[in-house]
Coordinates of C-alpha atoms and ligand atoms in Angstrom, one line a residue:
Chain A
M1 CA 16.9 -8.9 35.3
T2 CA 15.7 -6.0 37.3
Q3 CA 19.2 -4.4 37.0
L4 CA 19.1 -4.9 33.3
A5 CA 15.5 -3.7 33.1
N6 CA 16.6 -0.2 34.4
N7 CA 18.6 0.3 31.4
A8 CA 16.2 -1.4 29.1
P9 CA 14.0 0.6 26.8
L10 CA 11.9 -2.4 26.0
T11 CA 10.7 -5.1 28.5
C12 CA 8.1 -7.7 28.3
E13 CA 6.5 -9.9 30.9
G14 CA 4.8 -13.2 30.5
L15 CA 3.7 -12.8 26.8
A16 CA 1.7 -15.6 25.7
R17 CA -0.1 -16.6 22.5
S18 CA -1.7 -19.7 21.1
F19 CA -2.8 -20.5 17.7
G20 CA -5.7 -23.1 18.1
G21 CA -4.0 -25.8 20.1
V22 CA -0.4 -24.6 19.4
K23 CA 1.1 -22.7 22.3
A24 CA 3.4 -20.7 20.1
V25 CA 4.6 -18.5 23.0
Q26 CA 3.9 -19.3 26.6
G27 CA 5.1 -16.7 29.1
V28 CA 8.1 -15.0 27.7
S29 CA 9.7 -12.3 29.7
L30 CA 12.6 -10.3 28.1
A31 CA 14.4 -7.0 28.6
L32 CA 16.4 -5.5 25.8
P33 CA 19.2 -3.2 27.3
A34 CA 20.3 -0.2 25.3
G35 CA 23.6 -0.6 23.6
A36 CA 23.5 -4.3 23.6
V37 CA 22.8 -7.2 21.2
T38 CA 20.3 -9.7 22.7
A39 CA 20.2 -12.8 20.5
L40 CA 17.0 -14.8 20.4
V41 CA 17.8 -18.3 19.5
G42 CA 16.0 -21.6 19.4
P43 CA 15.0 -24.3 17.0
N44 CA 12.5 -23.7 14.1
G45 CA 9.0 -23.1 15.3
A46 CA 10.2 -22.1 18.8
G47 CA 8.1 -18.9 18.7
K48 CA 10.8 -16.3 18.0
T49 CA 9.0 -14.5 15.3
T50 CA 5.8 -14.7 17.2
V51 CA 7.5 -12.9 20.0
F52 CA 8.4 -10.1 17.7
N53 CA 4.8 -9.9 16.4
L54 CA 3.4 -9.8 19.9
I55 CA 5.8 -6.8 20.8
T56 CA 5.1 -4.9 17.6
G57 CA 1.3 -5.4 17.7
N58 CA 1.1 -7.4 14.5
L59 CA -0.4 -10.1 16.8
K60 CA -2.6 -9.8 19.8
A61 CA -1.2 -11.3 23.0
D62 CA -3.4 -13.7 24.9
E63 CA -1.6 -12.7 28.1
G64 CA 1.3 -10.6 29.3
T65 CA 2.5 -7.0 29.1
A66 CA 5.3 -5.1 27.3
Q67 CA 6.6 -1.6 27.9
I68 CA 8.8 0.9 25.9
R69 CA 10.5 3.2 28.4
G70 CA 7.7 2.4 30.9
R71 CA 4.9 3.0 28.5
P72 CA 2.6 -0.1 28.0
I73 CA 2.4 -1.1 24.4
I74 CA 0.1 -4.1 24.3
G75 CA -3.0 -3.3 22.3
L76 CA -1.3 -0.5 20.3
K77 CA -1.3 -0.8 16.5
P78 CA 2.0 -1.6 14.8
W79 CA 2.4 1.9 13.5
Q80 CA 2.0 3.3 17.0
V81 CA 4.6 0.9 18.4
A82 CA 6.9 2.0 15.5
R83 CA 6.5 5.6 16.5
L84 CA 7.7 4.8 20.0
G85 CA 11.1 4.0 18.5
V86 CA 10.9 0.3 17.3
A87 CA 12.1 -0.7 13.9
R88 CA 11.7 -4.3 12.9
S89 CA 12.8 -6.4 9.9
F90 CA 10.8 -9.4 8.5
Q91 CA 12.0 -12.9 8.0
D92 CA 10.6 -12.6 4.4
L93 CA 12.0 -9.0 4.1
R94 CA 8.8 -7.4 2.7
L95 CA 10.6 -4.8 0.7
F96 CA 8.7 -2.3 -1.4
T97 CA 9.4 -4.4 -4.3
Q98 CA 8.4 -2.1 -7.2
M99 CA 10.1 0.9 -5.7
N100 CA 13.7 1.7 -6.2
V101 CA 16.3 1.5 -3.4
R102 CA 16.2 5.2 -2.7
D103 CA 12.4 5.3 -2.4
N104 CA 12.5 2.2 -0.2
V105 CA 14.9 3.9 2.2
L106 CA 13.2 7.3 2.0
A107 CA 9.9 5.7 2.8
A108 CA 11.4 4.6 6.1
T109 CA 12.1 8.2 7.0
E110 CA 8.5 9.3 6.4
R111 CA 5.9 8.5 9.0
G112 CA 3.2 10.8 7.9
A113 CA 0.2 9.6 6.0
W114 CA -1.0 12.9 5.1
F115 CA -0.6 14.6 1.7
W116 CA 2.7 16.1 2.8
Q117 CA 5.2 15.3 5.5
G118 CA 6.0 17.7 8.4
G119 CA 9.5 18.3 9.6
D120 CA 12.8 18.7 7.9
R121 CA 13.0 17.3 4.4
R122 CA 16.6 17.8 4.0
A123 CA 17.3 15.8 7.2
R124 CA 15.3 12.9 5.9
L125 CA 17.1 12.9 2.5
A126 CA 20.5 13.0 4.4
A127 CA 19.3 10.1 6.6
A128 CA 18.4 8.1 3.7
E129 CA 21.6 8.8 1.8
A130 CA 23.6 7.9 5.0
A131 CA 21.7 4.6 5.3
M132 CA 22.4 3.6 1.7
E133 CA 26.0 4.5 2.2
A134 CA 26.3 2.4 5.4
T135 CA 24.7 -0.6 3.7
G136 CA 26.7 -0.3 0.5
L137 CA 23.6 0.5 -1.6
T138 CA 24.5 3.9 -2.8
A139 CA 25.4 2.8 -6.3
L140 CA 22.1 0.8 -6.5
A141 CA 20.0 3.7 -5.5
E142 CA 18.0 3.7 -8.7
A143 CA 17.6 -0.1 -8.9
R144 CA 14.1 -1.6 -8.1
A145 CA 14.1 -3.7 -4.9
V146 CA 12.8 -6.6 -6.9
D147 CA 15.8 -6.6 -9.2
L148 CA 18.4 -6.9 -6.4
A149 CA 20.4 -9.9 -5.6
Y150 CA 19.8 -11.8 -2.4
A151 CA 22.4 -10.1 -0.2
E152 CA 21.5 -6.7 -1.4
R153 CA 17.9 -7.3 -0.5
K154 CA 19.0 -8.1 2.9
F155 CA 21.0 -5.0 3.2
L156 CA 18.1 -2.9 1.8
S157 CA 16.0 -4.3 4.6
M158 CA 18.7 -3.1 7.1
A159 CA 18.9 0.2 5.3
R160 CA 15.3 0.8 6.0
I161 CA 15.9 0.1 9.7
L162 CA 18.9 2.5 9.8
A163 CA 17.0 5.2 8.2
A164 CA 13.9 4.9 10.4
G165 CA 16.0 6.3 13.2
A166 CA 14.7 3.9 15.8
D167 CA 16.5 3.1 19.0
I168 CA 15.0 -0.4 19.4
W169 CA 15.8 -2.9 16.6
L170 CA 14.0 -6.2 16.3
L171 CA 15.8 -8.1 13.5
D172 CA 14.4 -11.4 12.3
E173 CA 17.1 -13.5 10.8
P174 CA 18.8 -10.5 9.0
A175 CA 22.0 -12.4 8.3
S176 CA 20.7 -15.7 7.3
G177 CA 22.1 -16.9 3.9
L178 CA 24.7 -14.2 3.7
D179 CA 28.3 -15.0 2.6
L180 CA 31.2 -14.4 4.9
S181 CA 32.2 -10.9 3.7
S182 CA 28.5 -9.7 3.7
R183 CA 28.2 -11.1 7.2
L184 CA 31.2 -9.2 8.4
R185 CA 29.7 -6.0 6.9
F186 CA 26.4 -6.8 8.6
G187 CA 28.3 -7.3 11.9
Q188 CA 29.9 -3.9 11.5
L189 CA 26.4 -2.3 11.1
L190 CA 25.3 -3.9 14.2
R191 CA 28.4 -2.9 16.2
D192 CA 28.0 0.6 15.1
A193 CA 24.4 0.8 16.1
R194 CA 25.2 -0.9 19.4
A195 CA 27.9 1.8 20.0
R196 CA 25.2 4.4 19.4
G197 CA 23.1 2.9 22.2
V198 CA 20.5 1.0 20.1
A199 CA 18.8 -1.9 21.8
I200 CA 19.0 -4.7 19.4
C201 CA 17.3 -8.1 19.5
L202 CA 18.6 -10.4 16.9
I203 CA 16.9 -13.7 15.8
E204 CA 19.7 -15.8 14.3
H205 CA 20.3 -19.5 13.6
N206 CA 23.9 -19.3 12.8
L207 CA 25.8 -19.8 16.1
D208 CA 29.0 -18.3 14.8
V209 CA 27.1 -15.1 14.1
V210 CA 25.5 -15.2 17.6
V211 CA 28.9 -15.8 19.4
D212 CA 30.4 -13.0 17.3
L213 CA 27.7 -10.4 18.0
A214 CA 25.6 -11.2 20.9
D215 CA 26.1 -9.7 24.4
R216 CA 23.3 -11.9 25.8
I217 CA 21.4 -14.9 24.6
A218 CA 17.7 -15.8 25.3
F219 CA 17.2 -19.4 24.4
L220 CA 13.6 -20.1 23.3
D221 CA 12.1 -23.5 23.0
R222 CA 8.4 -24.3 22.4
G223 CA 7.4 -20.9 23.4
L224 CA 9.4 -20.7 26.6
V225 CA 12.7 -19.0 27.6
L226 CA 14.7 -21.9 28.8
A227 CA 17.7 -19.9 29.6
E228 CA 19.0 -16.3 29.4
G229 CA 22.5 -15.2 30.0
A230 CA 26.0 -14.5 28.7
P231 CA 26.8 -16.3 25.5
R232 CA 29.5 -18.5 27.1
E233 CA 27.1 -19.9 29.6
I234 CA 24.3 -20.6 27.2
M235 CA 26.6 -22.0 24.4
T236 CA 28.3 -24.5 26.9
D237 CA 25.0 -25.8 28.3
P238 CA 24.9 -29.4 27.0
K239 CA 21.2 -29.6 27.7
L240 CA 20.5 -26.6 25.4
A241 CA 22.8 -27.9 22.7
A242 CA 20.9 -31.1 22.7
I243 CA 17.6 -29.4 22.2
Y244 CA 19.1 -27.0 19.7
F245 CA 20.9 -29.6 17.6
G246 CA 18.7 -32.4 18.4
D247 CA 15.7 -30.6 16.8
R248 CA 17.9 -29.9 13.8
S249 CA 19.1 -33.4 13.1
H250 CA 15.5 -34.6 13.7
E251 CA 14.4 -32.1 11.0
A252 CA 17.1 -33.1 8.6
A253 CA 16.1 -36.7 8.9
A254 CA 12.4 -36.0 8.2
Chain B
M1 CA -19.5 16.2 -37.6
I2 CA -17.8 18.9 -35.4
A3 CA -20.7 18.4 -32.8
Y4 CA -19.9 14.7 -33.0
F5 CA -16.2 15.0 -32.3
S6 CA -16.8 17.7 -29.6
N7 CA -19.2 15.3 -27.9
L8 CA -16.7 12.5 -28.1
A9 CA -13.9 14.7 -26.9
T10 CA -15.9 15.8 -23.9
L11 CA -16.8 12.2 -22.9
V12 CA -13.1 11.2 -23.3
A13 CA -12.1 14.1 -21.1
I14 CA -14.8 13.1 -18.5
F15 CA -13.9 9.4 -18.6
G16 CA -10.3 10.3 -18.6
I17 CA -10.9 12.0 -15.2
L18 CA -12.6 8.8 -14.0
A19 CA -9.8 6.7 -15.3
V20 CA -6.9 8.7 -13.9
T21 CA -8.5 8.9 -10.5
L22 CA -9.3 5.2 -10.3
N23 CA -5.8 4.6 -11.5
F24 CA -4.6 6.6 -8.5
M25 CA -6.3 4.2 -6.2
V26 CA -5.5 1.0 -8.2
G27 CA -2.0 1.8 -9.5
F28 CA -0.6 3.7 -6.6
A29 CA -2.4 2.5 -3.6
G30 CA -3.2 -1.0 -4.7
I31 CA -7.0 -0.5 -3.8
F32 CA -9.1 -2.3 -6.4
S33 CA -12.5 -0.8 -6.5
V34 CA -15.3 -1.8 -8.9
A35 CA -17.5 1.0 -7.5
H36 CA -16.0 4.1 -9.1
A37 CA -19.2 4.7 -11.1
V38 CA -21.0 5.0 -7.7
F39 CA -19.0 8.2 -7.0
F40 CA -19.4 9.3 -10.5
G41 CA -23.1 9.0 -9.9
L42 CA -23.0 10.9 -6.7
G43 CA -21.2 13.7 -8.3
A44 CA -23.6 13.7 -11.2
Y45 CA -26.7 14.0 -9.0
A46 CA -25.1 16.5 -6.8
G47 CA -24.0 18.6 -9.6
A48 CA -27.3 18.4 -11.4
Q49 CA -29.2 19.4 -8.3
I50 CA -26.9 22.4 -7.8
A51 CA -27.5 23.4 -11.4
L52 CA -31.2 22.8 -11.2
T53 CA -31.9 24.4 -7.9
V54 CA -29.0 26.8 -7.0
T55 CA -26.9 28.2 -9.7
P56 CA -25.7 27.2 -13.2
N57 CA -22.2 28.0 -12.1
P58 CA -20.2 24.8 -12.9
F59 CA -17.5 25.5 -10.4
L60 CA -19.9 25.3 -7.6
A61 CA -21.5 22.1 -9.0
C62 CA -18.0 20.6 -9.3
A63 CA -16.9 21.6 -5.8
V64 CA -20.1 20.3 -4.2
A65 CA -19.9 17.1 -6.2
A66 CA -16.3 16.6 -5.2
G67 CA -17.2 17.2 -1.6
I68 CA -20.2 14.8 -1.4
A69 CA -18.4 12.1 -3.3
G70 CA -15.2 12.5 -1.3
V71 CA -16.8 12.5 2.1
L72 CA -19.3 9.7 1.3
S73 CA -16.4 7.6 -0.1
L74 CA -14.8 8.0 3.4
C75 CA -17.9 6.8 5.2
L76 CA -18.3 3.9 3.0
A77 CA -14.6 3.0 2.5
L78 CA -13.4 3.3 6.1
P79 CA -15.0 0.0 7.3
A80 CA -14.2 -1.6 4.0
L81 CA -10.6 -0.6 4.1
R82 CA -10.1 -2.9 7.1
V83 CA -10.2 -5.8 4.8
R84 CA -7.4 -6.5 2.5
G85 CA -6.9 -6.8 -1.4
E86 CA -9.3 -9.1 -3.0
Y87 CA -11.8 -8.7 -0.2
F88 CA -12.0 -5.0 -0.9
V89 CA -13.1 -5.8 -4.5
A90 CA -16.0 -7.9 -3.1
A91 CA -16.9 -5.1 -0.7
S92 CA -16.9 -2.5 -3.4
L93 CA -19.0 -4.8 -5.6
G94 CA -21.6 -4.8 -2.7
L95 CA -21.4 -1.1 -2.5
Q96 CA -22.0 -0.8 -6.2
M97 CA -25.2 -2.9 -6.0
V98 CA -26.6 -1.1 -3.0
A99 CA -25.8 2.3 -4.3
L100 CA -27.6 1.5 -7.7
T101 CA -30.7 0.5 -5.8
L102 CA -30.6 3.7 -3.8
F103 CA -30.0 5.8 -6.9
S104 CA -33.2 4.3 -8.3
E105 CA -35.2 4.5 -5.1
V106 CA -34.4 8.0 -3.6
K107 CA -36.5 9.7 -6.1
S108 CA -36.5 13.2 -4.5
L109 CA -32.7 13.5 -5.1
T110 CA -32.1 11.4 -8.1
G111 CA -35.5 11.4 -10.0
G112 CA -35.5 7.6 -9.6
I113 CA -35.3 5.5 -12.9
G114 CA -36.4 8.5 -14.9
G115 CA -33.5 10.6 -13.6
L116 CA -33.0 14.4 -13.6
T117 CA -33.8 16.2 -16.8
N118 CA -33.5 19.8 -18.2
I119 CA -30.3 20.4 -16.4
P120 CA -29.3 24.0 -17.5
R121 CA -26.2 24.7 -19.5
P122 CA -23.3 25.8 -17.3
Q123 CA -22.8 29.6 -17.0
V124 CA -20.0 31.7 -15.4
F125 CA -21.1 35.3 -14.7
D126 CA -24.1 34.8 -17.1
V127 CA -21.9 33.7 -19.9
E128 CA -22.6 30.2 -21.1
V129 CA -19.4 28.0 -21.1
G130 CA -18.9 24.7 -22.9
V131 CA -18.3 21.6 -20.8
L132 CA -15.3 20.6 -22.9
P133 CA -12.9 23.3 -21.7
L134 CA -14.2 22.8 -18.2
A135 CA -13.5 19.1 -18.4
L136 CA -10.1 19.6 -20.0
L137 CA -9.2 22.0 -17.2
A138 CA -10.3 19.6 -14.4
L139 CA -8.4 16.7 -16.2
G140 CA -5.3 18.9 -16.3
V141 CA -5.5 19.9 -12.7
L142 CA -6.0 16.4 -11.6
L143 CA -3.1 15.0 -13.7
W144 CA -0.9 17.7 -12.3
A145 CA -2.0 16.8 -8.7
I146 CA -1.5 13.1 -9.3
H147 CA 1.9 13.7 -10.9
A148 CA 3.0 15.8 -7.9
M149 CA 1.7 13.3 -5.4
A150 CA 3.2 10.3 -7.4
N151 CA 6.6 11.8 -7.1
G152 CA 6.3 13.0 -3.5
S153 CA 6.1 11.4 -0.1
F154 CA 2.3 10.7 -0.3
G155 CA 2.8 8.7 -3.5
R156 CA 5.8 6.8 -1.9
T157 CA 3.6 6.0 1.2
L158 CA 0.9 4.6 -1.1
K159 CA 3.2 2.6 -3.2
A160 CA 4.9 1.3 0.0
I161 CA 1.5 0.2 1.3
R162 CA 0.8 -1.4 -2.1
D163 CA 3.9 -3.4 -2.1
A164 CA 4.2 -4.4 1.6
E165 CA 1.4 -3.1 3.8
S166 CA 2.8 -4.6 7.0
A167 CA 6.2 -3.2 6.4
A168 CA 4.8 0.2 5.7
E169 CA 3.0 0.0 9.1
A170 CA 6.1 -1.2 10.8
L171 CA 7.8 2.0 9.7
G172 CA 5.2 4.0 11.6
K173 CA 2.8 4.8 8.8
P174 CA -0.9 4.8 9.7
V175 CA -1.9 2.8 6.8
A176 CA -5.6 3.2 7.1
V177 CA -5.3 7.0 7.1
A178 CA -3.2 7.0 3.8
K179 CA -5.6 4.6 2.2
A180 CA -8.7 6.7 3.2
L181 CA -7.1 9.8 1.9
A182 CA -6.2 8.2 -1.5
V183 CA -9.9 6.9 -1.8
A184 CA -11.3 10.2 -0.8
F185 CA -9.1 12.0 -3.3
A186 CA -9.9 9.6 -6.1
C187 CA -13.6 9.6 -5.3
A188 CA -13.8 13.4 -5.2
G189 CA -12.2 13.4 -8.7
A190 CA -15.0 10.9 -9.8
G191 CA -17.5 13.4 -8.4
V192 CA -16.2 16.3 -10.4
A193 CA -16.4 14.0 -13.5
G194 CA -20.0 13.2 -12.6
A195 CA -21.0 16.9 -12.2
L196 CA -19.4 17.7 -15.7
F197 CA -21.2 14.6 -17.1
A198 CA -24.6 15.9 -15.9
L199 CA -23.9 19.4 -17.2
H200 CA -22.8 18.0 -20.5
M201 CA -25.7 15.5 -21.1
S202 CA -28.2 18.0 -19.4
F203 CA -29.9 14.7 -18.2
V204 CA -28.7 11.9 -15.9
N205 CA -30.2 8.7 -14.8
V206 CA -29.1 5.6 -13.1
E207 CA -28.1 3.8 -16.2
S208 CA -24.9 5.7 -16.4
F209 CA -23.7 4.5 -12.9
T210 CA -24.0 0.7 -13.2
L211 CA -21.4 -1.9 -12.6
D212 CA -20.8 -2.0 -16.4
Q213 CA -19.6 1.5 -16.1
S214 CA -17.2 0.7 -13.2
V215 CA -15.9 -2.2 -15.1
L216 CA -15.4 0.0 -18.3
V217 CA -13.4 2.6 -16.2
M218 CA -11.3 -0.2 -14.7
A219 CA -10.7 -1.6 -18.2
M220 CA -9.4 1.7 -19.3
V221 CA -6.9 1.8 -16.5
I222 CA -5.6 -1.7 -17.1
V223 CA -5.5 -1.3 -20.9
G224 CA -3.6 2.0 -20.6
G225 CA -1.2 0.7 -17.8
T226 CA -1.9 0.9 -14.1
G227 CA 0.5 3.1 -12.2
T228 CA 1.4 5.3 -15.1
L229 CA 0.4 8.8 -15.5
F230 CA -1.1 8.9 -19.0
G231 CA -1.9 5.3 -19.6
P232 CA -5.5 5.5 -18.2
L233 CA -6.0 8.5 -20.5
V234 CA -4.9 6.4 -23.5
G235 CA -7.2 3.6 -22.3
A236 CA -10.1 6.1 -22.1
V237 CA -9.5 7.3 -25.7
L238 CA -9.3 3.8 -27.0
L239 CA -12.2 2.3 -25.3
L240 CA -14.5 5.3 -26.0
S241 CA -13.5 5.7 -29.7
L242 CA -13.9 2.0 -30.5
P243 CA -17.7 2.0 -30.7
S244 CA -17.6 5.1 -32.9
A245 CA -14.9 3.6 -35.1
L246 CA -17.0 0.5 -35.4
S247 CA -20.0 2.5 -36.5
F248 CA -17.9 3.8 -39.5
L249 CA -17.5 0.2 -40.7
T250 CA -20.6 0.1 -42.8
F251 CA -20.4 -3.6 -43.6
I252 CA -21.4 -4.4 -40.0
P253 CA -25.2 -4.2 -39.8
P254 CA -26.2 -1.8 -37.0
T255 CA -28.0 -4.4 -35.2
E256 CA -24.8 -6.4 -34.8
V257 CA -22.5 -3.5 -33.7
G258 CA -23.1 -4.2 -30.0
S259 CA -22.0 -7.8 -30.2
V260 CA -19.2 -7.1 -32.6
Q261 CA -17.9 -4.5 -30.2
Q262 CA -18.1 -6.9 -27.3
I263 CA -16.1 -9.4 -29.3
I264 CA -13.4 -6.9 -30.2
Y265 CA -13.2 -5.6 -26.7
G266 CA -12.8 -9.1 -25.3
L267 CA -10.2 -10.1 -28.0
A268 CA -8.2 -7.0 -27.6
M269 CA -8.1 -7.2 -23.8
T270 CA -7.0 -10.8 -23.8
L271 CA -4.3 -10.2 -26.4
L272 CA -3.2 -7.1 -24.6
M273 CA -2.8 -8.9 -21.3
V274 CA -0.8 -11.7 -23.0
F275 CA 1.6 -9.4 -24.9
R276 CA 1.6 -6.3 -22.8
P277 CA 0.5 -7.4 -19.4
A278 CA 1.3 -4.0 -17.7
G279 CA -0.8 -2.1 -20.2
L280 CA 0.1 -0.1 -23.2
L281 CA 2.2 2.5 -21.3
G282 CA 3.1 0.3 -18.5
D283 CA 6.6 -0.8 -17.5
Q284 CA 6.5 -4.4 -18.8
N285 CA 8.9 -5.7 -16.2
K286 CA 6.1 -5.2 -13.6
G287 CA 3.8 -7.6 -15.2
K288 CA 6.4 -10.4 -15.2
S289 CA 6.6 -12.8 -12.3
H290 CA 9.9 -12.9 -10.6
A291 CA 11.4 -16.1 -9.1
Ligands
ATP1 N1 -0.2 -16.6 12.3 C1 0.0 -17.9 12.8 N2 -1.1 -18.7 12.7 C2 -1.0 -20.0 13.1 N3 0.2 -20.5 13.6 C3 1.2 -19.7 13.8 C4 1.2 -18.4 13.3 N4 2.3 -17.8 13.5 C5 3.2 -18.8 14.1 N5 2.4 -19.9 14.2 C6 2.9 -21.1 14.8 O1 3.6 -20.8 16.0 C7 4.7 -21.6 16.2 C8 5.9 -20.6 16.4 O2 6.1 -19.9 15.1 P1 7.3 -18.9 14.9 O3 7.1 -18.4 13.4 O4 7.1 -17.9 15.9 O5 8.7 -19.7 15.1 P2 10.2 -19.2 14.9 O6 10.9 -19.5 16.1 O7 10.2 -18.0 14.3 O8 10.6 -20.3 13.7 P3 11.6 -20.1 12.6 O9 12.9 -20.3 13.0 O10 11.2 -21.3 11.6 O11 11.4 -18.8 11.9 C9 4.8 -22.5 15.0 O12 4.3 -23.7 15.3 C10 3.9 -21.8 14.0 O13 3.5 -22.8 13.1
MG2 MG1 10.7 -17.0 12.5

């Protein structure tokens, strides 16, 4: 952990958060190394999304600390955390529905809230075009987000992340519901980013995707990290498999 | 007759300013305020006081009115912007009520219920100028500014906030700053409309700044089409011409014009929302619900 943390732009220690009586997250410690995909897996309601929300400042942590390159970020507002280099996706996407694809992506390159943006406008346009190209959305640039097909929406959410130019990505089930060919394209996006040194945290239920892409896995259950390590160790642990699939069959029966 | 149409045109231009600026808040930033008449009123009192006590120069009256309405909108809106969507409507409703009481009570500035009278005609370098050209100029400048913002990064930021506030924030945008700027801009515009209104009427009182007036301006925006450039202007023309048009229908007894007008307003709004939910100039796809 310490050895990883040296190379980890984002670390958190003992994050905890309850909702009324529900201990959604109880003491989660993580380090996201640069140039690696860390998969956050666990049954429904394990607290995965809540961990993201605590890191990004969308939720207040009851306890715990988090740092970006050594800088404490607990208590910062979401936009401040974003400006430290964190880009996140949402489980429910939250696209700018009435805007077209290009504006969705351009908006991701513009941080200023003032009447005009500082900086290099051409560079922003180029970043947006590149992000659309990489996600296969160039031909749909003028289409409104709300009119896109399911997979296209997922890729638009990824295009915003690409365009934001962040080096820490928190992705909440970005590949869920994608067909095989889309999943392969998505995998390539992630590999390219990893090669550029982006620290990626990937919440994913599909274990094929996890095995394919993850360098490390953190297994979360009822707000606790039960295990953390190389995919081989985690995937072959019968105890974890029982929790993971046990909860699922239980759920299916309900 | 010319005087009649000139008066109507001036009012259309002034309410056009109110409608396009409110639309900037509602249509682009998704901030639903039913207190636009408050800032109209602040501008009217400020403009009237400048004309009465400092100079009949309308540009100074408009500038001061814009400044006061814009700055006060910030003080009042900042706490309220912390709440979301429908709660802001309630907050602005509260503001509308409080402001109306203040307008009637702070007699030294507003003249109380009686209002401010004998406001001098606007003059530029000792030459009297009509309010109509001034109002058209202000409307043109505001439309140009809104057009530029709508197609630029600021408009994109506001639309992003309107569509998914948390996602906009997650991209590093300080949402509160953008919203506050949008509110200040829109309310400064309402202030200009107020100053022009005071100069045009040469008398103002609290009755022009009621909740009814705020709702009327909101209706102009919705009827014309929120988020469009010219829709609110069309709404202003329609809703202001309707009473005049009705008064030409001689078979309606004058005592009944008011209620007939209300019925026509109501019916027209209902039919419009059923058949063109995005307003007359709006993109009809927007109004539809998507699965
Ligand atoms: N804002 C909230 N208010 C109340 N309870 C919440 C809130 N957010 C999460 N919870 C609860 O916290 C627990 C963890 O939720 P979370 O969304 O983090 O799970 P998850 O691991 O992301 O699940 P899933 O795989 O279904 O997305 C759940 O019991 C959930 O009901
Ligand atoms: Mg989740």
